[in-house]
Short mmCIF file of C-alpha atoms in Angstrom, two decimals:
data_model
loop_
_atom_site.label_atom_id
_atom_site.label_comp_id
_atom_site.label_asym_id
_atom_site.label_seq_id
_atom_site.Cartn_x
_atom_site.Cartn_y
_atom_site.Cartn_z
CA MET Q 1 -66.81 -92.79 21.37
CA ASN Q 2 -69.20 -92.30 24.23
CA ASN Q 3 -70.65 -89.20 25.84
CA ILE Q 4 -71.05 -87.11 22.71
CA ARG Q 5 -72.53 -83.69 23.48
CA PHE Q 6 -75.43 -82.93 21.13
CA VAL Q 7 -77.42 -79.71 20.68
CA GLY Q 8 -80.62 -81.73 20.93
CA LYS Q 9 -82.42 -84.86 19.76
CA GLU Q 10 -82.58 -83.62 16.14
CA HIS Q 11 -78.82 -83.20 16.08
CA GLU Q 12 -78.25 -86.65 17.56
CA SER Q 13 -80.72 -88.32 15.20
CA PHE Q 14 -79.21 -86.56 12.18
CA TYR Q 15 -75.70 -87.64 13.19
CA TYR Q 16 -76.53 -91.33 13.41
CA ASN Q 17 -78.77 -91.28 10.31
CA MET Q 18 -76.05 -89.66 8.21
CA LEU Q 19 -73.40 -92.12 9.39
CA ASP Q 20 -75.79 -94.91 8.33
CA ALA Q 21 -76.49 -93.22 4.99
CA ALA Q 22 -72.78 -92.80 4.31
CA GLY Q 23 -72.04 -96.35 5.44
CA ASN Q 24 -68.92 -95.19 7.24
CA THR Q 25 -68.13 -94.27 10.84
CA ASP Q 26 -64.49 -93.24 10.53
CA VAL Q 27 -63.28 -90.06 12.24
CA TYR Q 28 -63.76 -87.99 9.07
CA HIS Q 29 -67.44 -88.90 8.71
CA ARG Q 30 -68.08 -88.63 12.45
CA ALA Q 31 -66.62 -85.12 12.69
CA PHE Q 32 -68.24 -83.96 9.44
CA PHE Q 33 -71.76 -85.14 10.16
CA TYR Q 34 -71.59 -84.08 13.79
CA THR Q 35 -70.62 -80.56 12.70
CA MET Q 36 -73.18 -80.37 9.91
CA GLY Q 37 -75.88 -81.54 12.31
CA ILE Q 38 -75.39 -78.67 14.76
CA SER Q 39 -77.66 -76.31 12.80
CA LYS Q 40 -81.15 -76.97 11.46
CA GLU Q 41 -80.18 -75.10 8.26
CA THR Q 42 -77.20 -77.33 7.51
CA ARG Q 43 -79.18 -80.45 8.41
CA ASN Q 44 -81.87 -79.39 5.93
CA HIS Q 45 -79.31 -78.74 3.18
CA ILE Q 46 -76.93 -81.66 3.75
CA ARG Q 47 -77.33 -83.00 0.21
CA LEU Q 48 -76.14 -79.64 -1.13
CA LEU Q 49 -73.05 -79.90 1.05
CA PHE Q 50 -72.15 -83.58 0.80
CA ASP Q 51 -72.27 -85.98 -2.14
CA PHE Q 52 -73.20 -89.38 -0.73
CA LYS Q 53 -72.65 -91.16 -4.03
CA GLU Q 54 -69.11 -89.80 -4.47
CA ASN Q 55 -68.45 -89.59 -0.72
CA CYS Q 56 -67.15 -86.03 -0.88
CA ILE Q 57 -67.88 -82.51 0.29
CA LYS Q 58 -69.41 -79.85 -1.97
CA PRO Q 59 -67.69 -76.58 -1.06
CA GLN Q 60 -69.08 -74.91 -4.19
CA ASN Q 61 -72.37 -74.53 -2.30
CA LEU Q 62 -70.86 -72.59 0.58
CA GLY Q 63 -72.17 -69.31 -0.83
CA ASP Q 64 -75.79 -70.38 -1.32
CA ALA Q 65 -78.49 -67.85 -0.37
CA TRP Q 66 -79.71 -69.85 2.65
CA GLN Q 67 -76.30 -69.63 4.34
CA THR Q 68 -75.82 -67.32 7.33
CA GLY Q 69 -72.62 -66.15 8.99
CA GLY Q 70 -72.95 -68.95 11.52
CA THR Q 71 -73.71 -71.73 9.04
CA ILE Q 72 -70.82 -70.65 6.81
CA ARG Q 73 -68.49 -70.94 9.81
CA LEU Q 74 -69.99 -74.32 10.61
CA CYS Q 75 -69.46 -75.53 7.02
CA ARG Q 76 -65.90 -74.22 6.89
CA LEU Q 77 -65.03 -76.15 10.03
CA ALA Q 78 -66.77 -79.31 8.77
CA PHE Q 79 -64.99 -79.11 5.40
CA ASN Q 80 -61.65 -78.49 7.08
CA LEU Q 81 -62.11 -81.44 9.44
CA TRP Q 82 -63.06 -83.59 6.44
CA ASN Q 83 -59.90 -83.08 4.40
CA GLY Q 84 -58.15 -79.87 5.44
CA TRP Q 85 -60.16 -77.79 2.97
CA THR Q 86 -59.84 -74.01 3.04
CA GLU Q 87 -61.30 -71.59 0.57
CA GLU Q 88 -58.67 -70.41 -1.89
CA ARG Q 89 -57.52 -66.86 -1.13
CA LYS Q 90 -59.86 -66.84 1.88
CA GLU Q 91 -57.85 -69.16 4.12
CA ARG Q 92 -57.98 -66.69 6.99
CA TYR Q 93 -61.71 -67.40 7.36
CA SER Q 94 -60.85 -70.94 8.45
CA THR Q 95 -58.80 -69.89 11.47
CA PRO Q 96 -60.11 -70.44 15.01
CA TYR Q 97 -60.27 -66.65 15.40
CA GLU Q 98 -62.87 -66.45 12.64
CA LEU Q 99 -64.62 -69.81 13.04
CA PHE Q 100 -65.23 -69.79 16.78
CA ASP Q 101 -66.84 -66.34 16.77
CA CYS Q 102 -70.39 -67.70 16.72
CA ARG Q 103 -73.00 -69.43 18.85
CA PHE Q 104 -71.94 -72.88 17.63
CA ALA Q 105 -68.45 -72.64 19.17
CA PRO Q 106 -69.15 -74.89 22.21
CA TYR Q 107 -70.02 -77.72 19.82
CA PHE Q 108 -67.00 -77.11 17.60
CA PHE Q 109 -64.79 -78.48 20.37
CA GLU Q 110 -66.79 -81.70 20.29
CA ALA Q 111 -66.33 -81.94 16.52
CA ILE Q 112 -62.57 -81.59 16.96
CA ARG Q 113 -62.64 -84.28 19.65
CA LEU Q 114 -64.47 -86.61 17.24
CA ARG Q 115 -61.97 -85.95 14.46
CA TYR Q 116 -58.86 -86.31 16.64
CA PRO Q 117 -59.77 -88.78 19.39
CA GLU Q 118 -56.17 -89.90 19.78
CA TYR Q 119 -55.18 -86.38 20.89
CA CYS Q 120 -58.26 -85.55 22.93
CA ARG Q 121 -58.14 -88.21 25.60
CA SER Q 122 -58.32 -86.87 29.12
CA PRO Q 123 -54.87 -87.45 30.53
CA GLU Q 124 -54.32 -87.94 34.21
CA ARG Q 125 -53.56 -84.68 35.90
CA PRO Q 126 -49.77 -84.46 36.04
CA THR Q 127 -48.24 -83.98 39.41
CA LEU Q 128 -45.19 -81.90 39.99
CA GLN Q 129 -42.42 -83.87 41.54
CA LEU Q 130 -39.60 -81.91 43.07
CA SER Q 131 -36.19 -83.29 43.75
CA ALA Q 132 -34.66 -83.07 47.20
CA LYS Q 133 -32.46 -80.18 45.98
CA GLU Q 134 -35.50 -78.15 44.97
CA LEU Q 135 -37.15 -78.56 48.38
#
């Protein structure tokens, strides 16, 4: 996928380094590491949030002291894009209404595009065709 929008060089470098470290570039890994790379805090704590040996997320660390309101939203989106994860009895915090209410929102759209490329292609602009009766 070309033309990925990154926050900066650190985000871009993190993204490619993590895909290499994971040894996988499927849509799950692409969306997850893109999302986790948006913030310096999540980049710095990636090993608390992802188990490279087991190839799985670590949602138990969502409540760590370093987390902020924004990084928690970022992690919730990343975890949900990974495997549909939502926090038990706190599912409402994984809705767009809650998640997109932060400064990272413009990049969340890119993460969704990476996870669902088959649905995020730019279709040709449809044209309205009227029948002779409608004219």
